[in-house]
């Protein structure tokens, strides 16, 4: 399968951004490029089984998706002194899992519309039944199909995305539907990550739209309460789920860059303290 990962080389502070389930690195491209213009290294890896067919996705598990991110993290450690791991939707959940598993390698988190459960205003009311039906013949055949507005409030951007989706090119807009077995893998990752949240101590940026059509604001409130470190929470008032594409993405960029700047300032202050102690030592 061809690799559609995005990589923008910059300074020694890096962002590792993860796309969502059934998605593609393209959904992070606008934000990644803007963060890179501020001087930072930004990498957006393609998760295993993605940017291909539904069969490609079903041939992988959440552990394969995580392995894709860990490989990218190890690659970035060769050129970056500190790395902020983040992502969109399920990608944000995966970022938290990585922070719990590799705390020494993750300086901060950038969580964009993190999704623990599908409860946005566009989700059918019966969707919660899928977890119980998934092991039945009907449940195993089910595929989750997004509906308008497809996570995008801006009508012009939505038309572009709808065109890409209808073209059948999964490298540009992801898969049209998400099979239930892939959802089951995601739920396993979410269940594990929810247990890990209190152990995550690094600072986190959490951006979530008030009118999220896929995952309500309650997802963000839950994460804010559960994480073990400081959380900078930002609520967007004019965006839907795909905050890295929608009309308030500049705020996503601005707050992400601010997080990186704070981490750099803290690192510099720590180095000065160490130097002063060394000078003062007899």
mmCIF file of C-alpha atoms in Angstrom:
data_model
loop_
_atom_site.group_PDB
_atom_site.id
_atom_site.type_symbol
_atom_site.label_atom_id
_atom_site.label_comp_id
_atom_site.label_asym_id
_atom_site.label_seq_id
_atom_site.Cartn_x
_atom_site.Cartn_y
_atom_site.Cartn_z
ATOM 1 C CA UNK A 1 0.000 0.000 0.000
ATOM 2 C CA UNK A 2 1.333 3.436 -0.906
ATOM 3 C CA UNK A 3 2.358 5.662 1.993
ATOM 4 C CA UNK A 4 0.477 8.983 2.107
ATOM 5 C CA UNK A 5 2.068 10.253 5.313
ATOM 6 C CA UNK A 6 2.846 13.964 5.528
ATOM 7 C CA UNK A 7 6.161 15.226 6.902
ATOM 8 C CA UNK A 8 7.305 18.836 7.258
ATOM 9 C CA UNK A 9 10.828 19.317 8.635
ATOM 10 C CA UNK A 10 11.348 22.224 11.023
ATOM 11 C CA UNK A 11 13.064 22.922 14.326
ATOM 12 C CA UNK A 12 13.688 20.497 17.182
ATOM 13 C CA UNK A 13 10.175 20.785 18.605
ATOM 14 C CA UNK A 14 7.895 18.407 16.763
ATOM 15 C CA UNK A 15 4.201 17.682 16.379
ATOM 16 C CA UNK A 16 3.120 14.116 15.665
ATOM 17 C CA UNK A 17 -0.509 14.386 14.513
ATOM 18 C CA UNK A 18 -2.759 11.334 14.026
ATOM 19 C CA UNK A 19 -5.777 11.132 11.741
ATOM 20 C CA UNK A 20 -9.092 9.516 12.657
ATOM 21 C CA UNK A 21 -10.575 6.076 12.073
ATOM 22 C CA UNK A 22 -11.102 5.467 8.366
ATOM 23 C CA UNK A 23 -9.516 8.852 7.710
ATOM 24 C CA UNK A 24 -6.378 10.106 6.038
ATOM 25 C CA UNK A 25 -3.422 12.418 6.803
ATOM 26 C CA UNK A 26 -5.026 14.933 4.422
ATOM 27 C CA UNK A 27 -7.549 15.843 7.137
ATOM 28 C CA UNK A 28 -4.607 17.262 9.111
ATOM 29 C CA UNK A 29 -2.753 18.902 6.225
ATOM 30 C CA UNK A 30 -4.010 22.488 6.603
ATOM 31 C CA UNK A 31 -3.236 22.615 10.314
ATOM 32 C CA UNK A 32 0.080 20.791 9.857
ATOM 33 C CA UNK A 33 1.277 23.256 7.227
ATOM 34 C CA UNK A 34 0.257 26.243 9.334
ATOM 35 C CA UNK A 35 2.053 24.919 12.426
ATOM 36 C CA UNK A 36 5.093 24.218 10.269
ATOM 37 C CA UNK A 37 5.097 27.845 9.090
ATOM 38 C CA UNK A 38 5.753 28.781 12.725
ATOM 39 C CA UNK A 39 8.974 26.794 12.493
ATOM 40 C CA UNK A 40 7.984 23.441 13.955
ATOM 41 C CA UNK A 41 8.491 19.939 12.636
ATOM 42 C CA UNK A 42 5.131 18.314 11.877
ATOM 43 C CA UNK A 43 4.595 14.671 10.896
ATOM 44 C CA UNK A 44 1.229 13.064 10.112
ATOM 45 C CA UNK A 45 1.676 9.304 9.632
ATOM 46 C CA UNK A 46 -0.718 7.123 7.687
ATOM 47 C CA UNK A 47 -2.177 4.512 10.016
ATOM 48 C CA UNK A 48 -1.894 0.853 9.032
ATOM 49 C CA UNK A 49 -4.765 -0.287 6.825
ATOM 50 C CA UNK A 50 -5.858 3.243 5.952
ATOM 51 C CA UNK A 51 -5.967 5.115 2.630
ATOM 52 C CA UNK A 52 -6.968 1.904 0.887
ATOM 53 C CA UNK A 53 -10.037 -0.305 0.739
ATOM 54 C CA UNK A 54 -12.398 -1.485 3.447
ATOM 55 C CA UNK A 55 -10.678 -4.872 3.253
ATOM 56 C CA UNK A 56 -7.324 -3.198 3.960
ATOM 57 C CA UNK A 57 -8.764 -1.611 7.093
ATOM 58 C CA UNK A 58 -10.334 -4.865 8.271
ATOM 59 C CA UNK A 59 -6.981 -6.640 7.938
ATOM 60 C CA UNK A 60 -5.593 -4.499 10.782
ATOM 61 C CA UNK A 61 -6.281 -4.003 14.490
ATOM 62 C CA UNK A 62 -5.896 -1.061 16.838
ATOM 63 C CA UNK A 63 -2.482 -2.437 17.808
ATOM 64 C CA UNK A 64 -1.375 -2.103 14.183
ATOM 65 C CA UNK A 65 -2.592 1.504 14.127
ATOM 66 C CA UNK A 66 -0.672 2.263 17.316
ATOM 67 C CA UNK A 67 2.437 0.594 15.878
ATOM 68 C CA UNK A 68 2.292 3.030 12.955
ATOM 69 C CA UNK A 69 2.385 5.950 15.379
ATOM 70 C CA UNK A 70 5.140 4.497 17.552
ATOM 71 C CA UNK A 71 7.318 3.972 14.480
ATOM 72 C CA UNK A 72 6.801 7.627 13.552
ATOM 73 C CA UNK A 73 7.546 8.711 17.122
ATOM 74 C CA UNK A 74 10.849 6.840 17.071
ATOM 75 C CA UNK A 75 11.670 8.418 13.713
ATOM 76 C CA UNK A 76 10.987 11.908 15.081
ATOM 77 C CA UNK A 77 13.118 11.352 18.185
ATOM 78 C CA UNK A 78 16.159 11.342 15.917
ATOM 79 C CA UNK A 79 15.640 15.010 14.997
ATOM 80 C CA UNK A 80 13.408 16.458 17.754
ATOM 81 C CA UNK A 81 14.211 17.228 21.393
ATOM 82 C CA UNK A 82 10.552 17.358 22.416
ATOM 83 C CA UNK A 83 7.463 15.979 20.714
ATOM 84 C CA UNK A 84 3.817 16.952 21.083
ATOM 85 C CA UNK A 85 1.547 14.073 20.114
ATOM 86 C CA UNK A 86 -1.958 14.920 18.993
ATOM 87 C CA UNK A 87 -4.728 13.957 16.686
ATOM 88 C CA UNK A 88 -8.255 14.340 15.429
ATOM 89 C CA UNK A 89 -11.207 12.294 16.701
ATOM 90 C CA UNK A 90 -9.928 8.732 17.310
ATOM 91 C CA UNK A 91 -6.445 10.091 16.587
ATOM 92 C CA UNK A 92 -6.732 12.176 19.759
ATOM 93 C CA UNK A 93 -7.609 9.051 21.754
ATOM 94 C CA UNK A 94 -4.597 7.293 20.287
ATOM 95 C CA UNK A 95 -2.410 10.260 21.245
ATOM 96 C CA UNK A 96 -3.474 9.860 24.878
ATOM 97 C CA UNK A 97 -2.712 6.142 24.725
ATOM 98 C CA UNK A 98 0.770 6.873 23.350
ATOM 99 C CA UNK A 99 1.348 9.400 26.155
ATOM 100 C CA UNK A 100 0.393 6.768 28.731
ATOM 101 C CA UNK A 101 2.598 4.098 27.162
ATOM 102 C CA UNK A 102 5.607 6.325 26.403
ATOM 103 C CA UNK A 103 5.493 9.218 28.925
ATOM 104 C CA UNK A 104 9.194 10.008 28.589
ATOM 105 C CA UNK A 105 8.784 10.585 24.851
ATOM 106 C CA UNK A 106 5.669 12.783 24.908
ATOM 107 C CA UNK A 107 6.126 16.397 26.023
ATOM 108 C CA UNK A 108 2.503 17.419 25.489
ATOM 109 C CA UNK A 109 -0.821 16.520 23.912
ATOM 110 C CA UNK A 110 -2.875 18.315 21.246
ATOM 111 C CA UNK A 111 -6.360 16.801 21.288
ATOM 112 C CA UNK A 112 -8.707 17.893 18.508
ATOM 113 C CA UNK A 113 -12.375 16.866 18.938
ATOM 114 C CA UNK A 114 -11.462 13.677 20.827
ATOM 115 C CA UNK A 115 -14.081 10.956 20.460
ATOM 116 C CA UNK A 116 -14.846 8.490 23.234
ATOM 117 C CA UNK A 117 -18.402 7.873 22.081
ATOM 118 C CA UNK A 118 -20.514 8.815 19.086
ATOM 119 C CA UNK A 119 -23.206 11.059 20.560
ATOM 120 C CA UNK A 120 -23.191 14.166 18.357
ATOM 121 C CA UNK A 121 -26.406 15.696 17.081
ATOM 122 C CA UNK A 122 -26.180 13.979 13.665
ATOM 123 C CA UNK A 123 -25.777 10.458 15.098
ATOM 124 C CA UNK A 124 -28.912 8.253 14.963
ATOM 125 C CA UNK A 125 -30.447 7.617 18.376
ATOM 126 C CA UNK A 126 -30.180 3.857 17.911
ATOM 127 C CA UNK A 127 -26.397 3.994 17.359
ATOM 128 C CA UNK A 128 -25.684 3.091 21.003
ATOM 129 C CA UNK A 129 -27.189 -0.349 20.361
ATOM 130 C CA UNK A 130 -24.373 -1.276 17.987
ATOM 131 C CA UNK A 131 -22.008 -2.278 20.807
ATOM 132 C CA UNK A 132 -24.491 -4.944 21.853
ATOM 133 C CA UNK A 133 -25.411 -6.009 18.320
ATOM 134 C CA UNK A 134 -21.905 -6.151 16.900
ATOM 135 C CA UNK A 135 -21.449 -9.857 17.632
ATOM 136 C CA UNK A 136 -24.671 -10.819 15.880
ATOM 137 C CA UNK A 137 -24.798 -11.622 12.135
ATOM 138 C CA UNK A 138 -26.571 -8.326 11.499
ATOM 139 C CA UNK A 139 -24.078 -6.372 13.585
ATOM 140 C CA UNK A 140 -21.069 -7.903 11.857
ATOM 141 C CA UNK A 141 -22.417 -6.775 8.484
ATOM 142 C CA UNK A 142 -23.134 -3.235 9.651
ATOM 143 C CA UNK A 143 -21.088 -0.288 8.387
ATOM 144 C CA UNK A 144 -21.313 3.181 9.904
ATOM 145 C CA UNK A 145 -21.988 5.769 7.208
ATOM 146 C CA UNK A 146 -21.510 9.437 7.982
ATOM 147 C CA UNK A 147 -24.273 11.791 6.952
ATOM 148 C CA UNK A 148 -24.432 15.464 6.230
ATOM 149 C CA UNK A 149 -22.889 17.750 7.333
ATOM 150 C CA UNK A 150 -19.940 15.286 7.422
ATOM 151 C CA UNK A 151 -18.285 17.083 10.323
ATOM 152 C CA UNK A 152 -17.936 20.379 8.462
ATOM 153 C CA UNK A 153 -19.924 23.555 9.113
ATOM 154 C CA UNK A 154 -18.416 25.637 6.304
ATOM 155 C CA UNK A 155 -20.614 24.880 3.244
ATOM 156 C CA UNK A 156 -17.899 25.480 0.639
ATOM 157 C CA UNK A 157 -15.419 23.191 2.361
ATOM 158 C CA UNK A 158 -18.158 20.599 2.820
ATOM 159 C CA UNK A 159 -18.842 20.542 -0.919
ATOM 160 C CA UNK A 160 -15.154 19.942 -1.634
ATOM 161 C CA UNK A 161 -15.013 17.069 0.855
ATOM 162 C CA UNK A 162 -18.232 15.534 -0.467
ATOM 163 C CA UNK A 163 -16.764 15.614 -3.961
ATOM 164 C CA UNK A 164 -13.622 13.852 -2.765
ATOM 165 C CA UNK A 165 -15.690 11.235 -0.926
ATOM 166 C CA UNK A 166 -17.884 10.496 -3.930
ATOM 167 C CA UNK A 167 -14.809 10.108 -6.163
ATOM 168 C CA UNK A 168 -13.911 6.912 -4.326
ATOM 169 C CA UNK A 169 -10.340 8.104 -3.632
ATOM 170 C CA UNK A 170 -9.880 7.123 0.020
ATOM 171 C CA UNK A 171 -6.492 8.866 0.165
ATOM 172 C CA UNK A 172 -8.199 12.272 0.034
ATOM 173 C CA UNK A 173 -11.313 11.974 2.199
ATOM 174 C CA UNK A 174 -11.144 8.517 3.755
ATOM 175 C CA UNK A 175 -13.646 5.702 3.445
ATOM 176 C CA UNK A 176 -17.326 6.398 2.801
ATOM 177 C CA UNK A 177 -18.313 3.903 5.503
ATOM 178 C CA UNK A 178 -16.634 2.381 8.553
ATOM 179 C CA UNK A 179 -17.219 -1.360 9.072
ATOM 180 C CA UNK A 180 -18.419 -2.508 12.477
ATOM 181 C CA UNK A 181 -15.333 -4.652 13.075
ATOM 182 C CA UNK A 182 -13.146 -1.549 12.765
ATOM 183 C CA UNK A 183 -15.427 0.256 15.207
ATOM 184 C CA UNK A 184 -14.996 -2.667 17.592
ATOM 185 C CA UNK A 185 -11.222 -2.248 17.420
ATOM 186 C CA UNK A 186 -11.591 1.462 18.152
ATOM 187 C CA UNK A 187 -13.799 0.749 21.175
ATOM 188 C CA UNK A 188 -11.153 -1.581 22.566
ATOM 189 C CA UNK A 189 -8.568 1.191 22.270
ATOM 190 C CA UNK A 190 -10.936 3.702 23.867
ATOM 191 C CA UNK A 191 -11.686 1.395 26.815
ATOM 192 C CA UNK A 192 -7.973 0.947 27.513
ATOM 193 C CA UNK A 193 -7.206 4.649 27.114
ATOM 194 C CA UNK A 194 -9.987 5.700 29.487
ATOM 195 C CA UNK A 195 -8.358 3.572 32.188
ATOM 196 C CA UNK A 196 -4.980 5.163 31.435
ATOM 197 C CA UNK A 197 -6.077 8.814 31.535
ATOM 198 C CA UNK A 198 -5.298 9.555 35.213
ATOM 199 C CA UNK A 199 -1.698 8.418 34.668
ATOM 200 C CA UNK A 200 -1.116 10.966 31.883
ATOM 201 C CA UNK A 201 0.730 13.923 33.447
ATOM 202 C CA UNK A 202 1.947 15.956 30.479
ATOM 203 C CA UNK A 203 0.187 19.260 29.629
ATOM 204 C CA UNK A 204 -2.649 18.949 27.147
ATOM 205 C CA UNK A 205 -4.457 21.225 24.725
ATOM 206 C CA UNK A 206 -8.053 20.104 24.230
ATOM 207 C CA UNK A 207 -10.077 21.702 21.413
ATOM 208 C CA UNK A 208 -13.701 20.703 20.922
ATOM 209 C CA UNK A 209 -16.620 22.284 19.043
ATOM 210 C CA UNK A 210 -19.743 23.156 20.985
ATOM 211 C CA UNK A 211 -21.896 21.953 18.072
ATOM 212 C CA UNK A 212 -19.970 18.764 17.295
ATOM 213 C CA UNK A 213 -22.150 16.634 15.026
ATOM 214 C CA UNK A 214 -20.197 13.414 15.732
ATOM 215 C CA UNK A 215 -19.018 13.571 19.358
ATOM 216 C CA UNK A 216 -20.695 15.928 21.812
ATOM 217 C CA UNK A 217 -18.894 18.298 24.144
ATOM 218 C CA UNK A 218 -19.373 15.749 26.946
ATOM 219 C CA UNK A 219 -16.418 13.844 25.451
ATOM 220 C CA UNK A 220 -14.153 16.817 26.155
ATOM 221 C CA UNK A 221 -15.559 17.367 29.654
ATOM 222 C CA UNK A 222 -14.904 13.729 30.538
ATOM 223 C CA UNK A 223 -11.315 13.890 29.294
ATOM 224 C CA UNK A 224 -10.659 17.197 31.051
ATOM 225 C CA UNK A 225 -11.773 15.680 34.367
ATOM 226 C CA UNK A 226 -9.846 12.435 33.924
ATOM 227 C CA UNK A 227 -6.420 13.523 32.662
ATOM 228 C CA UNK A 228 -3.742 13.719 35.333
ATOM 229 C CA UNK A 229 -2.023 16.873 34.055
ATOM 230 C CA UNK A 230 -2.920 20.466 33.229
ATOM 231 C CA UNK A 231 -5.517 20.834 30.470
ATOM 232 C CA UNK A 232 -5.999 23.961 28.360
ATOM 233 C CA UNK A 233 -9.583 23.524 27.117
ATOM 234 C CA UNK A 234 -10.884 25.511 24.149
ATOM 235 C CA UNK A 235 -14.516 25.384 22.988
ATOM 236 C CA UNK A 236 -15.149 26.392 19.375
ATOM 237 C CA UNK A 237 -18.466 28.128 18.697
ATOM 238 C CA UNK A 238 -18.484 28.039 14.888
ATOM 239 C CA UNK A 239 -17.220 24.613 13.880
ATOM 240 C CA UNK A 240 -18.338 21.004 13.600
ATOM 241 C CA UNK A 241 -16.325 17.829 14.242
ATOM 242 C CA UNK A 242 -13.490 18.194 11.718
ATOM 243 C CA UNK A 243 -11.881 21.155 13.470
ATOM 244 C CA UNK A 244 -8.647 20.814 11.483
ATOM 245 C CA UNK A 245 -10.556 21.509 8.256
ATOM 246 C CA UNK A 246 -13.478 23.686 9.324
ATOM 247 C CA UNK A 247 -13.710 27.452 9.531
ATOM 248 C CA UNK A 248 -12.072 27.891 12.958
ATOM 249 C CA UNK A 249 -8.937 25.903 12.183
ATOM 250 C CA UNK A 250 -6.844 29.059 12.700
ATOM 251 C CA UNK A 251 -7.700 28.870 16.403
ATOM 252 C CA UNK A 252 -6.575 25.235 16.439
ATOM 253 C CA UNK A 253 -3.248 26.310 14.954
ATOM 254 C CA UNK A 254 -2.858 29.311 17.256
ATOM 255 C CA UNK A 255 -3.429 27.315 20.432
ATOM 256 C CA UNK A 256 -1.237 24.437 19.241
ATOM 257 C CA UNK A 257 1.647 26.810 18.559
ATOM 258 C CA UNK A 258 1.085 28.431 21.965
ATOM 259 C CA UNK A 259 1.398 25.018 23.631
ATOM 260 C CA UNK A 260 4.698 24.402 21.856
ATOM 261 C CA UNK A 261 5.973 27.841 22.870
ATOM 262 C CA UNK A 262 5.119 27.168 26.528
ATOM 263 C CA UNK A 263 6.946 23.855 26.453
ATOM 264 C CA UNK A 264 9.998 25.475 24.873
ATOM 265 C CA UNK A 265 9.975 28.270 27.472
ATOM 266 C CA UNK A 266 9.703 25.760 30.313
ATOM 267 C CA UNK A 267 12.598 23.751 28.869
ATOM 268 C CA UNK A 268 14.744 26.887 28.579
ATOM 269 C CA UNK A 269 13.923 27.943 32.148
ATOM 270 C CA UNK A 270 14.823 24.485 33.417
ATOM 271 C CA UNK A 271 18.170 24.615 31.610
ATOM 272 C CA UNK A 272 18.934 28.028 33.142
ATOM 273 C CA UNK A 273 18.129 26.711 36.609
ATOM 274 C CA UNK A 274 20.456 23.749 36.136
ATOM 275 C CA UNK A 275 23.213 26.082 34.898
ATOM 276 C CA UNK A 276 22.811 28.460 37.854
ATOM 277 C CA UNK A 277 22.973 25.578 40.299
ATOM 278 C CA UNK A 278 26.127 24.312 38.625
ATOM 279 C CA UNK A 279 27.746 27.760 38.843
ATOM 280 C CA UNK A 280 26.719 28.186 42.480
ATOM 281 C CA UNK A 281 28.037 24.778 43.498
ATOM 282 C CA UNK A 282 31.287 24.931 45.545
#
